[in-house]
Structure formats: C-alpha cells, structure tokens
XYZ file of C-alpha atoms in Angstrom:
554
model
C -13.282 -143.660 -1.048
C -13.806 -141.303 -3.984
C -12.461 -143.909 -6.383
C -14.977 -146.424 -5.030
C -17.831 -143.935 -5.378
C -16.742 -143.114 -8.947
C -16.631 -146.770 -9.945
C -20.099 -147.257 -8.428
C -21.417 -144.196 -10.241
C -20.015 -145.428 -13.566
C -21.531 -148.860 -13.010
C -24.961 -147.412 -12.343
C -24.734 -144.723 -15.009
C -23.615 -147.006 -17.813
C -25.950 -149.819 -16.865
C -23.444 -152.673 -17.064
C -25.424 -155.813 -17.843
C -26.048 -157.841 -14.678
C -28.113 -160.910 -13.952
C -29.813 -162.798 -11.152
C -30.771 -166.443 -10.687
C -33.196 -167.702 -13.322
C -34.870 -170.938 -14.284
C -35.883 -172.550 -17.550
C -39.547 -172.101 -16.634
C -39.234 -168.297 -16.653
C -39.568 -167.733 -20.406
C -40.799 -164.139 -20.635
C -38.463 -161.958 -22.719
C -37.916 -158.213 -22.318
C -40.570 -156.062 -23.929
C -39.681 -155.343 -27.545
C -41.344 -151.938 -27.703
C -39.059 -150.299 -25.145
C -38.364 -146.575 -25.390
C -34.832 -147.122 -24.111
C -33.267 -146.248 -27.461
C -34.599 -142.711 -27.083
C -32.565 -142.177 -23.901
C -29.166 -141.994 -25.531
C -28.009 -141.520 -29.098
C -25.612 -144.162 -30.482
C -22.796 -141.583 -30.332
C -23.543 -140.826 -26.666
C -23.536 -144.534 -25.803
C -20.090 -144.894 -27.351
C -18.950 -141.826 -25.431
C -20.075 -143.328 -22.111
C -18.474 -146.676 -22.938
C -15.240 -144.926 -23.851
C -15.375 -142.943 -20.604
C -15.755 -146.134 -18.588
C -12.770 -147.767 -20.331
C -10.676 -144.631 -19.765
C -11.527 -144.640 -16.045
C -10.633 -148.324 -15.775
C -7.293 -147.516 -17.377
C -6.931 -144.663 -14.884
C -7.006 -147.209 -12.055
C -4.655 -149.593 -13.916
C -7.312 -152.294 -14.229
C -6.856 -152.854 -17.976
C -4.218 -155.225 -19.332
C -2.930 -153.634 -22.541
C -0.710 -155.919 -24.609
C -0.491 -155.739 -28.433
C -0.435 -159.496 -29.023
C -3.256 -160.267 -26.590
C -5.306 -157.376 -27.956
C -4.735 -158.752 -31.462
C -6.105 -162.152 -30.468
C -9.084 -160.872 -28.467
C -10.148 -158.246 -31.017
C -9.906 -160.848 -33.803
C -12.091 -163.289 -31.884
C -14.533 -160.518 -31.007
C -14.705 -159.184 -34.568
C -15.581 -162.660 -35.842
C -18.466 -162.841 -33.362
C -19.558 -159.267 -34.021
C -19.940 -159.706 -37.761
C -22.103 -162.814 -37.172
C -24.198 -161.204 -34.430
C -27.804 -160.007 -34.580
C -26.506 -156.544 -35.557
C -23.369 -157.085 -37.648
C -23.136 -153.367 -38.520
C -22.549 -152.471 -34.840
C -19.059 -151.754 -33.543
C -17.724 -153.694 -30.568
C -14.657 -152.987 -28.439
C -13.171 -155.893 -26.476
C -10.573 -155.404 -23.753
C -8.818 -157.488 -21.096
C -8.656 -156.804 -17.362
C -5.788 -157.858 -15.114
C -8.082 -159.457 -12.538
C -7.750 -163.240 -12.279
C -11.314 -163.625 -11.039
C -13.596 -165.264 -13.610
C -15.784 -162.499 -15.015
C -16.940 -160.645 -18.133
C -19.391 -157.805 -18.746
C -20.895 -155.572 -21.423
C -21.733 -151.897 -21.214
C -22.936 -149.054 -23.425
C -21.467 -148.503 -26.860
C -20.534 -152.153 -27.429
C -17.664 -152.133 -24.898
C -17.060 -155.649 -23.570
C -14.564 -156.441 -20.823
C -13.062 -159.860 -20.075
C -11.136 -160.739 -16.928
C -7.851 -162.618 -17.316
C -9.231 -165.279 -14.997
C -11.986 -166.194 -17.433
C -9.524 -166.920 -20.247
C -7.283 -168.902 -17.888
C -10.276 -170.987 -16.742
C -11.381 -171.821 -20.311
C -10.252 -175.056 -21.952
C -10.339 -173.667 -25.504
C -11.246 -170.611 -27.527
C -14.775 -171.889 -28.126
C -15.548 -171.514 -24.415
C -14.245 -167.939 -24.374
C -16.233 -167.235 -27.550
C -19.400 -168.561 -25.896
C -19.044 -165.959 -23.143
C -18.200 -163.179 -25.600
C -21.178 -164.151 -27.746
C -23.410 -163.944 -24.674
C -22.100 -160.438 -23.873
C -22.468 -159.357 -27.508
C -26.113 -160.443 -27.283
C -26.602 -158.205 -24.238
C -25.569 -155.310 -26.495
C -27.476 -156.260 -29.649
C -30.688 -156.939 -27.701
C -30.345 -153.551 -25.932
C -30.317 -155.149 -22.470
C -27.741 -152.607 -21.294
C -29.720 -149.678 -22.654
C -32.966 -150.953 -21.123
C -31.166 -151.360 -17.836
C -30.350 -147.646 -17.939
C -34.002 -146.827 -18.582
C -35.211 -148.935 -15.684
C -32.522 -147.678 -13.324
C -33.785 -144.122 -13.785
C -36.745 -145.032 -11.586
C -34.300 -145.646 -8.740
C -31.962 -142.770 -9.550
C -33.010 -140.514 -6.664
C -32.766 -143.107 -3.826
C -29.493 -144.451 -5.224
C -27.973 -140.971 -5.515
C -29.148 -140.131 -1.986
C -27.501 -143.311 -0.749
C -24.281 -142.349 -2.538
C -24.379 -138.896 -0.934
C -24.756 -140.611 2.409
C -21.707 -142.749 1.613
C -19.649 -139.666 0.757
C -20.773 -137.935 3.969
C -19.883 -141.001 6.014
C -16.443 -141.159 4.415
C -15.768 -137.467 5.081
C -16.933 -137.695 8.687
C -13.747 -139.533 9.596
C -13.282 -142.073 12.339
C -12.366 -145.725 12.229
C -15.799 -146.879 11.124
C -16.475 -144.276 8.434
C -15.177 -146.454 5.605
C -17.272 -149.440 6.702
C -20.347 -147.250 7.067
C -19.857 -145.807 3.584
C -19.426 -149.236 2.038
C -22.545 -150.494 3.838
C -24.582 -147.583 2.476
C -23.302 -148.099 -1.065
C -23.911 -151.831 -0.875
C -27.483 -151.081 0.108
C -27.843 -148.721 -2.835
C -26.549 -151.359 -5.231
C -28.872 -153.929 -3.680
C -31.832 -151.637 -4.207
C -31.002 -151.086 -7.877
C -30.386 -154.782 -8.509
C -33.488 -156.011 -6.682
C -35.724 -153.677 -8.706
C -34.398 -155.232 -11.936
C -34.350 -158.900 -10.937
C -37.270 -160.018 -13.120
C -35.925 -158.090 -16.105
C -32.422 -159.528 -15.877
C -33.663 -163.094 -15.559
C -35.309 -162.904 -18.951
C -32.367 -160.936 -20.351
C -29.979 -163.724 -19.395
C -32.143 -166.301 -21.152
C -32.314 -164.214 -24.305
C -28.557 -163.551 -24.222
C -27.902 -167.292 -23.929
C -30.063 -168.061 -26.949
C -28.967 -165.202 -29.189
C -25.378 -165.683 -28.042
C -25.399 -169.349 -28.983
C -26.655 -168.533 -32.437
C -23.827 -166.001 -32.820
C -21.416 -168.676 -31.614
C -22.590 -171.158 -34.266
C -22.630 -168.611 -37.074
C -19.022 -167.757 -36.216
C -17.935 -171.376 -36.686
C -17.436 -172.353 -33.045
C -18.438 -175.484 -31.167
C -22.155 -175.257 -30.321
C -21.560 -177.246 -27.102
C -18.981 -174.762 -25.789
C -21.503 -172.723 -23.795
C -22.736 -175.742 -21.841
C -19.158 -176.954 -21.357
C -18.053 -173.640 -19.880
C -21.127 -173.487 -17.659
C -20.209 -176.957 -16.385
C -16.651 -175.778 -15.698
C -18.019 -172.870 -13.657
C -20.414 -175.107 -11.768
C -17.570 -177.470 -10.859
C -15.510 -174.511 -9.674
C -18.433 -173.297 -7.575
C -18.835 -176.716 -5.957
C -15.116 -176.897 -5.260
C -15.236 -173.461 -3.656
C -18.186 -174.454 -1.504
C -16.061 -177.359 -0.251
C -13.240 -174.848 0.360
C -11.038 -176.842 -1.995
C -9.621 -173.783 -3.729
C -9.678 -171.574 -0.651
C -10.905 -168.626 -2.699
C -14.066 -166.630 -3.354
C -16.633 -167.988 -5.855
C -16.033 -166.676 -9.402
C -17.475 -163.186 -9.893
C -19.077 -164.389 -13.110
C -21.398 -166.574 -11.047
C -22.658 -163.507 -9.175
C -23.875 -161.847 -12.369
C -24.457 -164.959 -14.519
C -25.735 -167.666 -12.134
C -25.253 -171.198 -13.410
C -27.798 -173.901 -12.580
C -28.222 -177.482 -13.712
C -31.258 -176.356 -15.695
C -29.246 -173.684 -17.472
C -26.568 -176.189 -18.466
C -29.112 -178.716 -19.751
C -30.945 -175.930 -21.586
C -27.723 -174.933 -23.366
C -26.978 -178.551 -24.282
C -30.485 -179.025 -25.643
C -30.176 -175.888 -27.752
C -26.849 -177.045 -29.191
C -28.239 -180.465 -30.091
C -31.279 -178.895 -31.684
C -29.242 -176.486 -33.837
C -27.001 -179.276 -35.099
C -29.846 -181.733 -35.675
C -32.217 -179.352 -37.432
C -30.532 -176.302 -38.986
C -33.728 -175.592 -40.954
C -35.276 -174.172 -37.783
C -32.829 -171.284 -37.937
C -32.797 -171.044 -41.704
C -36.526 -170.365 -41.757
C -36.379 -167.897 -38.877
C -38.006 -170.159 -36.293
C -37.852 -168.859 -32.713
C -34.628 -169.675 -30.952
C -35.112 -172.556 -28.561
C -38.332 -173.764 -30.184
C -39.225 -177.234 -28.967
C -37.811 -176.797 -25.466
C -40.366 -174.404 -24.075
C -39.711 -171.081 -25.839
C -42.504 -170.087 -28.216
C -41.981 -166.322 -28.175
C -42.751 -165.119 -31.694
C -41.279 -161.661 -31.134
C -37.688 -162.743 -31.665
C -36.223 -161.141 -34.817
C -37.028 -163.246 -37.863
C -33.867 -161.971 -39.567
C -31.692 -164.160 -37.320
C -31.011 -166.949 -39.788
C -28.085 -169.184 -40.605
C -27.408 -170.483 -44.100
C -27.212 -174.227 -44.629
C -23.542 -173.816 -45.593
C -22.760 -172.008 -42.343
C -24.694 -174.579 -40.335
C -22.808 -177.442 -41.987
C -19.533 -175.764 -41.062
C -20.773 -175.221 -37.512
C -21.831 -178.840 -37.183
C -18.367 -179.980 -38.268
C -16.790 -177.520 -35.844
C -18.840 -178.951 -32.975
C -16.768 -182.116 -33.026
C -13.517 -180.197 -32.725
C -11.979 -179.135 -29.443
C -11.178 -175.600 -30.499
C -12.436 -172.834 -32.784
C -11.071 -171.175 -35.919
C -8.078 -169.745 -34.070
C -7.599 -172.534 -31.559
C -3.817 -172.473 -31.979
C -3.717 -168.770 -31.187
C -5.781 -169.358 -28.052
C -3.250 -171.710 -26.490
C -0.464 -169.142 -26.901
C -2.694 -166.236 -25.852
C -3.644 -168.089 -22.676
C -0.012 -168.670 -21.712
C 0.986 -165.081 -22.477
C -1.923 -163.934 -20.333
C -0.833 -166.253 -17.536
C 2.489 -164.379 -17.445
C 1.303 -160.795 -17.953
C -1.583 -160.992 -15.465
C 0.939 -161.655 -12.679
C 2.524 -158.565 -11.148
C 5.825 -160.306 -10.446
C 7.658 -162.371 -13.128
C 8.779 -164.808 -10.458
C 5.169 -165.738 -9.713
C 4.514 -166.959 -13.250
C 7.813 -168.856 -13.290
C 6.676 -170.682 -10.155
C 3.409 -171.491 -11.921
C 5.311 -173.163 -14.737
C 7.432 -175.090 -12.257
C 4.224 -176.434 -10.724
C 2.835 -177.337 -14.166
C 6.065 -179.176 -15.061
C 5.723 -181.325 -11.957
C 2.440 -182.634 -13.380
C 3.919 -183.454 -16.802
C 5.816 -182.141 -19.799
C 5.002 -178.621 -20.955
C 3.095 -178.145 -24.198
C 4.591 -175.914 -26.900
C 2.325 -173.068 -25.797
C 3.397 -173.510 -22.165
C 7.074 -173.538 -23.183
C 6.377 -170.254 -25.001
C 4.780 -168.856 -21.846
C 7.775 -169.917 -19.781
C 10.091 -168.196 -22.291
C 8.077 -164.960 -21.968
C 8.234 -165.240 -18.167
C 12.014 -165.669 -18.326
C 12.296 -162.580 -20.564
C 10.272 -160.548 -18.068
C 12.532 -161.736 -15.252
C 15.512 -160.438 -17.296
C 19.077 -161.223 -16.293
C 21.614 -162.788 -18.662
C 20.932 -166.387 -17.651
C 17.165 -165.978 -17.942
C 17.399 -164.337 -21.391
C 19.711 -167.109 -22.592
C 17.308 -169.786 -21.341
C 14.398 -167.948 -22.974
C 16.218 -167.847 -26.316
C 17.014 -171.542 -26.107
C 13.345 -172.399 -25.507
C 12.216 -170.184 -28.392
C 14.784 -171.616 -30.826
C 13.508 -175.094 -30.085
C 9.909 -173.979 -30.578
C 10.635 -172.165 -33.846
C 11.949 -175.369 -35.382
C 8.612 -177.172 -34.976
C 6.262 -174.174 -35.248
C 7.351 -172.535 -38.481
C 5.428 -169.336 -39.154
C 3.912 -169.045 -35.650
C 3.586 -165.292 -35.038
C 3.674 -165.587 -31.237
C 6.992 -167.440 -31.297
C 8.550 -165.233 -33.989
C 7.634 -162.061 -32.098
C 9.043 -163.460 -28.859
C 12.208 -164.604 -30.646
C 12.730 -161.096 -32.088
C 12.201 -159.574 -28.652
C 14.622 -161.976 -26.962
C 17.321 -161.255 -29.586
C 16.902 -157.509 -29.090
C 17.024 -157.835 -25.297
C 20.207 -159.889 -25.530
C 21.902 -157.195 -27.637
C 21.603 -159.059 -30.950
C 19.562 -156.222 -32.455
C 20.442 -157.094 -36.050
C 18.847 -160.525 -35.741
C 15.805 -159.093 -33.982
C 15.355 -156.361 -36.602
C 15.524 -158.886 -39.422
C 12.576 -160.790 -37.917
C 10.568 -157.622 -37.222
C 11.090 -156.285 -40.753
C 10.053 -159.595 -42.279
C 6.912 -159.580 -40.109
C 6.096 -156.014 -41.189
C 6.274 -157.169 -44.808
C 3.958 -160.072 -44.033
C 1.607 -158.034 -41.807
C 1.776 -154.424 -43.074
C 0.346 -151.922 -40.602
C -0.275 -154.613 -37.980
C -0.630 -152.920 -34.582
C 1.094 -155.636 -32.552
C 4.108 -155.951 -34.860
C 4.471 -152.185 -35.320
C 4.233 -151.227 -31.631
C 6.547 -154.005 -30.472
C 9.176 -153.225 -33.111
C 8.961 -149.470 -32.459
C 9.473 -149.989 -28.723
C 12.464 -152.224 -29.437
C 14.018 -149.440 -31.560
C 13.255 -146.710 -29.003
C 14.771 -148.703 -26.138
C 18.200 -148.404 -27.801
C 18.238 -144.733 -26.781
C 19.865 -143.290 -29.868
C 18.409 -140.788 -32.321
C 18.865 -142.913 -35.432
C 16.894 -145.834 -33.962
C 14.256 -143.447 -32.600
C 13.767 -141.956 -36.076
C 13.253 -145.477 -37.414
C 10.639 -146.048 -34.706
C 8.818 -142.870 -35.765
C 8.746 -144.058 -39.370
C 6.981 -147.208 -38.161
C 4.548 -145.370 -35.873
C 3.455 -142.217 -37.738
C 1.333 -144.035 -40.374
C -0.774 -145.577 -37.586
C -2.027 -142.326 -35.995
C -5.311 -142.182 -37.907
C -5.986 -145.873 -37.181
C -5.281 -145.684 -33.427
C -6.584 -142.309 -32.161
C -7.778 -143.701 -28.795
C -4.975 -146.188 -28.195
C -2.907 -145.349 -25.075
C -0.170 -147.813 -26.024
C 0.250 -146.089 -29.376
C 0.532 -142.604 -27.845
C 2.996 -143.780 -25.201
C 5.135 -145.506 -27.830
C 5.023 -142.377 -30.021
C 5.888 -140.100 -27.081
C 8.901 -142.195 -26.096
C 10.131 -142.289 -29.699
C 9.855 -138.498 -30.077
C 11.647 -138.061 -26.763
C 14.511 -140.362 -27.798
C 14.709 -138.487 -31.120
C 15.114 -135.176 -29.242
C 11.740 -133.639 -30.236
C 10.477 -132.540 -26.816
C 7.476 -130.594 -28.157
C 5.913 -133.505 -30.015
C 6.894 -135.861 -27.222
C 4.964 -133.612 -24.822
C 1.908 -133.572 -27.086
C 1.938 -137.376 -27.321
C 2.393 -137.792 -23.542
C -0.561 -135.444 -22.979
C -2.707 -137.432 -25.393
C -1.691 -140.657 -23.664
C -2.852 -139.197 -20.337
C -6.173 -138.165 -21.865
C -7.042 -141.541 -23.417
C -6.051 -143.248 -20.143
C -8.696 -141.264 -18.280
C -6.239 -138.850 -16.612
C -8.217 -135.874 -17.896
C -6.905 -133.275 -15.477
C -3.302 -134.349 -15.956
C -3.765 -134.152 -19.723
C -5.039 -130.577 -19.390
C -2.059 -129.577 -17.234
C 0.342 -131.092 -19.764
C -1.278 -129.295 -22.704
C -1.222 -125.993 -20.778
C 2.471 -126.526 -20.015
C 3.280 -127.236 -23.668
C 1.405 -124.111 -24.752
C 3.778 -121.923 -22.666
C 6.829 -123.107 -24.610
C 8.428 -120.534 -26.882
C 9.555 -123.053 -29.523
C 6.117 -124.202 -30.703
C 5.385 -124.296 -34.406
C 1.939 -123.518 -35.796
C 0.822 -127.155 -35.840
C 1.819 -127.838 -32.230
C 0.186 -124.650 -30.907
C -3.034 -125.289 -32.831
C -3.211 -128.844 -31.521
C -2.627 -127.758 -27.925
C -5.276 -124.997 -28.189
C -7.851 -127.387 -29.642
C -7.309 -130.024 -26.961
C -7.400 -127.452 -24.142
C -10.727 -126.114 -25.420
C -12.105 -129.657 -25.509
C -10.744 -130.928 -22.185
C -11.193 -127.926 -19.868
C -15.028 -128.211 -19.672
C -14.644 -131.904 -18.764
C -12.275 -131.068 -15.921
C -14.583 -128.316 -14.638
C -17.497 -130.753 -14.595
C -15.446 -133.376 -12.750
C -14.425 -130.786 -10.187
C -18.040 -129.673 -9.817
C -18.839 -133.242 -8.870
C -15.966 -133.284 -6.368
C -13.808 -135.647 -8.458
C -10.297 -134.201 -8.563
C -7.127 -135.951 -9.616
C -5.398 -136.835 -6.304
C -1.961 -136.482 -7.917
C -2.673 -132.851 -8.792
C -4.767 -131.824 -5.795
C -3.799 -128.407 -4.503
C -1.651 -127.411 -7.469
C -2.351 -124.153 -9.306
C -1.039 -123.995 -12.837
C -2.622 -120.747 -14.074
C -5.085 -118.035 -12.931
C -8.031 -120.305 -13.805
C -6.806 -122.941 -11.350
C -5.188 -125.239 -13.889
C-alpha cells in the first residue's frame, strides 16, 4: 500500500505530462506568460526527475542494459540537439513493462515502456513518440502542470491521507477502499487540467514533429504510429488480443482527426519547407494561426532537403540499430528466457527469421544457458557475423558467447578490439568488465578495474557502473572499496536507507584509509537528512524495518 501511495505522490509531485481527448478544432495553446518557471529552479527539477528514476529503480521497473541504453540515449540525444531547446539535457530510460506507453517528467527525464518499442515498425516511429515527449519538456508542459496542480494540492493530499487510513484500518476491503479513494484523487487532479492538457498535446504534436524532421526522421512516422495504436485499440475493443488497451492511449488519446492532422502537417513540411525556414507558425494552413509560437524554431533548407529524402525511407538514421535493439528488448523484457524462446518459435512458424531476429534468438539461448544452448547461440552468431561485418550488436554477443563457453581468449580479443574502436564506450566497457569479473580470480578482476576506473567521473549516477565496480573490487579482494561501491549502487537505485546503513557499517571498519573514511563521512552527512525526511513521511524501507544500527536509529 505504501509503495502505491509513494508512486502516486511522485506522479502528482513531479507533474508527469498527461493528456485527455482532444480535437483539431480546439486550437488554444497554453498561456506563454506562465509563472511556472518560478516554482522550481532548473537544478531542483533535475533533482526531482532523478528522485523519480531512483524510486522506479527501487521497485525494479527500469530495464538497465548497456547496449539498449546506448541505442536509446543515442536516438534521444539526436532529437534533443534538434529540439526547441537544444541546450537542455535529457535523460531517456527504458521500463520493463510491455504495455505501450511513454512519459516525460521534470528535469528532462523521459521514460519509454518496452511495449512501445516492440509495437513500433521502425526507429522513426519510436523517434516520433520521443520527439513528442521532448516537446512536453521544452514547452514547459510538465512544469505548468505542477503549477496548476498546486490548486488541488490540499484535496488530493487529504484524499491520500484517507487512503493511508483505510489501508491501516485492516480488513478485507481496506485495500479496495484505499485504491478507490486514490483513484478519486487522481480523477480530481486530472479533470481540473483537462482543458490545459488538450492544448498541450496539440502543441507537443506540432513541436515534436518539427524536432522529428530536424533530426532526419520520416515526417510521416507520427501519423503511422498513431494509426498503429488506433488499429490496436480497435482490435482490443473486439477482444482480439484479449488484453487491456495500450496505456499510451489513456494519456495520449488517438482519434481519426489527430491522425489526419499529423499527416497534413507532414505533407505541408515536405511540400513547403520555407514555412519553417521563415519562422511561420507550426501547422499554418490547417487551422493553427497562433502567432505566439517561438519564431526561433526554424529548419535550414539543407536540413529540410535531408528530411524530405528521409521521408521516403522506412527507417531513420540508425534504422539498422533499431532492428537489433528491438530483438534484444524482446528477450530482456521477459522475466523467463524460455518465454522469449517460445516467441521466436512462434515467429519462425510464420516465416524465416530476419538477421536481427536470429540475433535475438541467440541472446535468448545465451540467457537460457546450458551447453547445448550456448553452442546453438554461437553457431547462430557465427553465421550472422559473416554477413554483418562490423555490426556491434553481433560482435558484442559473439564475445559474450565465447566467454560463457569458456573460450575467454577469443572473447577478450573481440572486447579489446572493440575498446580500441570505441574508447570509453559505456556498453563495451561494462560488458567486458563483467566478463572479466565473472572469472572469479584476482588477476582478471584487476583487469576489470583498469577498464572501469576511468569511467567514474562520466557515470556518477549509473547503478550498473557502481554494481560492476563493486563486484570487481570484491573479486580483487578489496572489501572496503567494494563496500563503498555497493553502498553507492544502493543510493543511486533509490534504496536511500540501505545506502546509509551500508556507509555506517563501512565507517566502523578498522582498516579504512583516509580516502575511504572521508568518502563514507561525506555520504553519511548527505544521506542521513534524506532518510529522516522519508521516515517523517512514514516511508521506511521494508527490508530494514525494525532494525537499529546505531544510537540514532540507523
């Protein structure tokens, strides 16, 4: 119950961008003179966004994978630098959920469900959604949502208190009563913002499409993905899929008008790039005459020519990467390796697997482990390598399969070559370091540390980095630095109280050097007030509840 209340509180507090049904006729845009920017400093917005991501990691909702992160962050960075505010920082992350959904929140944090990528036909369609979410950030829709939600703060908080009381009262119906109260609170907050979010969705579509075109993607991708969602919705209504409607449709309703509007915009941009070059209002000629849109949103004739050419292609600048990313995601979003193998068996019944699908099957076989599975995985990858020379996805998987089969020399040769080609690359470095650490000998662990240490300044908030570093220190026999890295991993994953306990435990060791003690002291001073505030709000770590670690209760 507390976890549900916390997620609700974070949703309301961070003002995740939501939407309601809208129509083409409703053209009014959000007021441009909003005082929302005065509510939170840019640094505070990033702090809240980071807190939300940490809490989502706490509940194991985030799918962290170096290769998938590499693809998504690359796609997102391309969109970000061509957005309305290219100087802003954006953080893109994947969620395990196979429902179709995406959202933006404070600080430029943008989450994408696995299901959305799996539903897309190409990278352009994913980019159209990401561009839309980027526009929610650059147009301050999220921040304005926070400002407007303050008007409803008291009734919503009272409703949440009622939910907590109902949950604590016990009884078979207490959980249902609490959920009913919280649902009512959410309904109140959403209903009060319905007119605002309608116009916000329209603006995000328009600004997002311009970002899409500037980034070199297919201008028709937005309409194509909307059509895909509409077809899925119709199939669901006929109970064809036997599943709930996509979550994305709850926050980004798709109508026939919205699809035709997106198609008209795409045709207009390709037919008359001068409209954007001269700063004409987005959507001019199809009903939008709002002159308050930023005049700085322009596209050069060179960029427009490239975008027009891209519109005839089926995939964007990294279309090849998308196909492999999609198949890797198909495997890693399943909890059991056997489930993804069954998926590939079903796909094979409909026809021969593509190269990307054969790669996905090889990854699924590796996850299933077992000598026969590893051998079959290696055979698939060898065949793929012969016709996909230089493909990073295949080379990384081939190195991993060699290492898993005990042929570490062959795997290391590939990893070292990749490090020369991609120096400091997060995906290559973390994967190679983990391969070295898994051998459980000090010499290999020291090699892993040599790969990892140079990345610390680049990846201060990366839980995968800290876990990899902790395991390497542990295998190398350095328990103090392993403990510090494990504590930092807990902290960036949102396990604030556990991180504090771990730092306090390390501080009691008698073998600390000056650096280790100073680091532990600094982190304790920073984290303890956070834990006290969480406890004041009644949010304790259930894994540590009731434990007393020192006279202060830690």
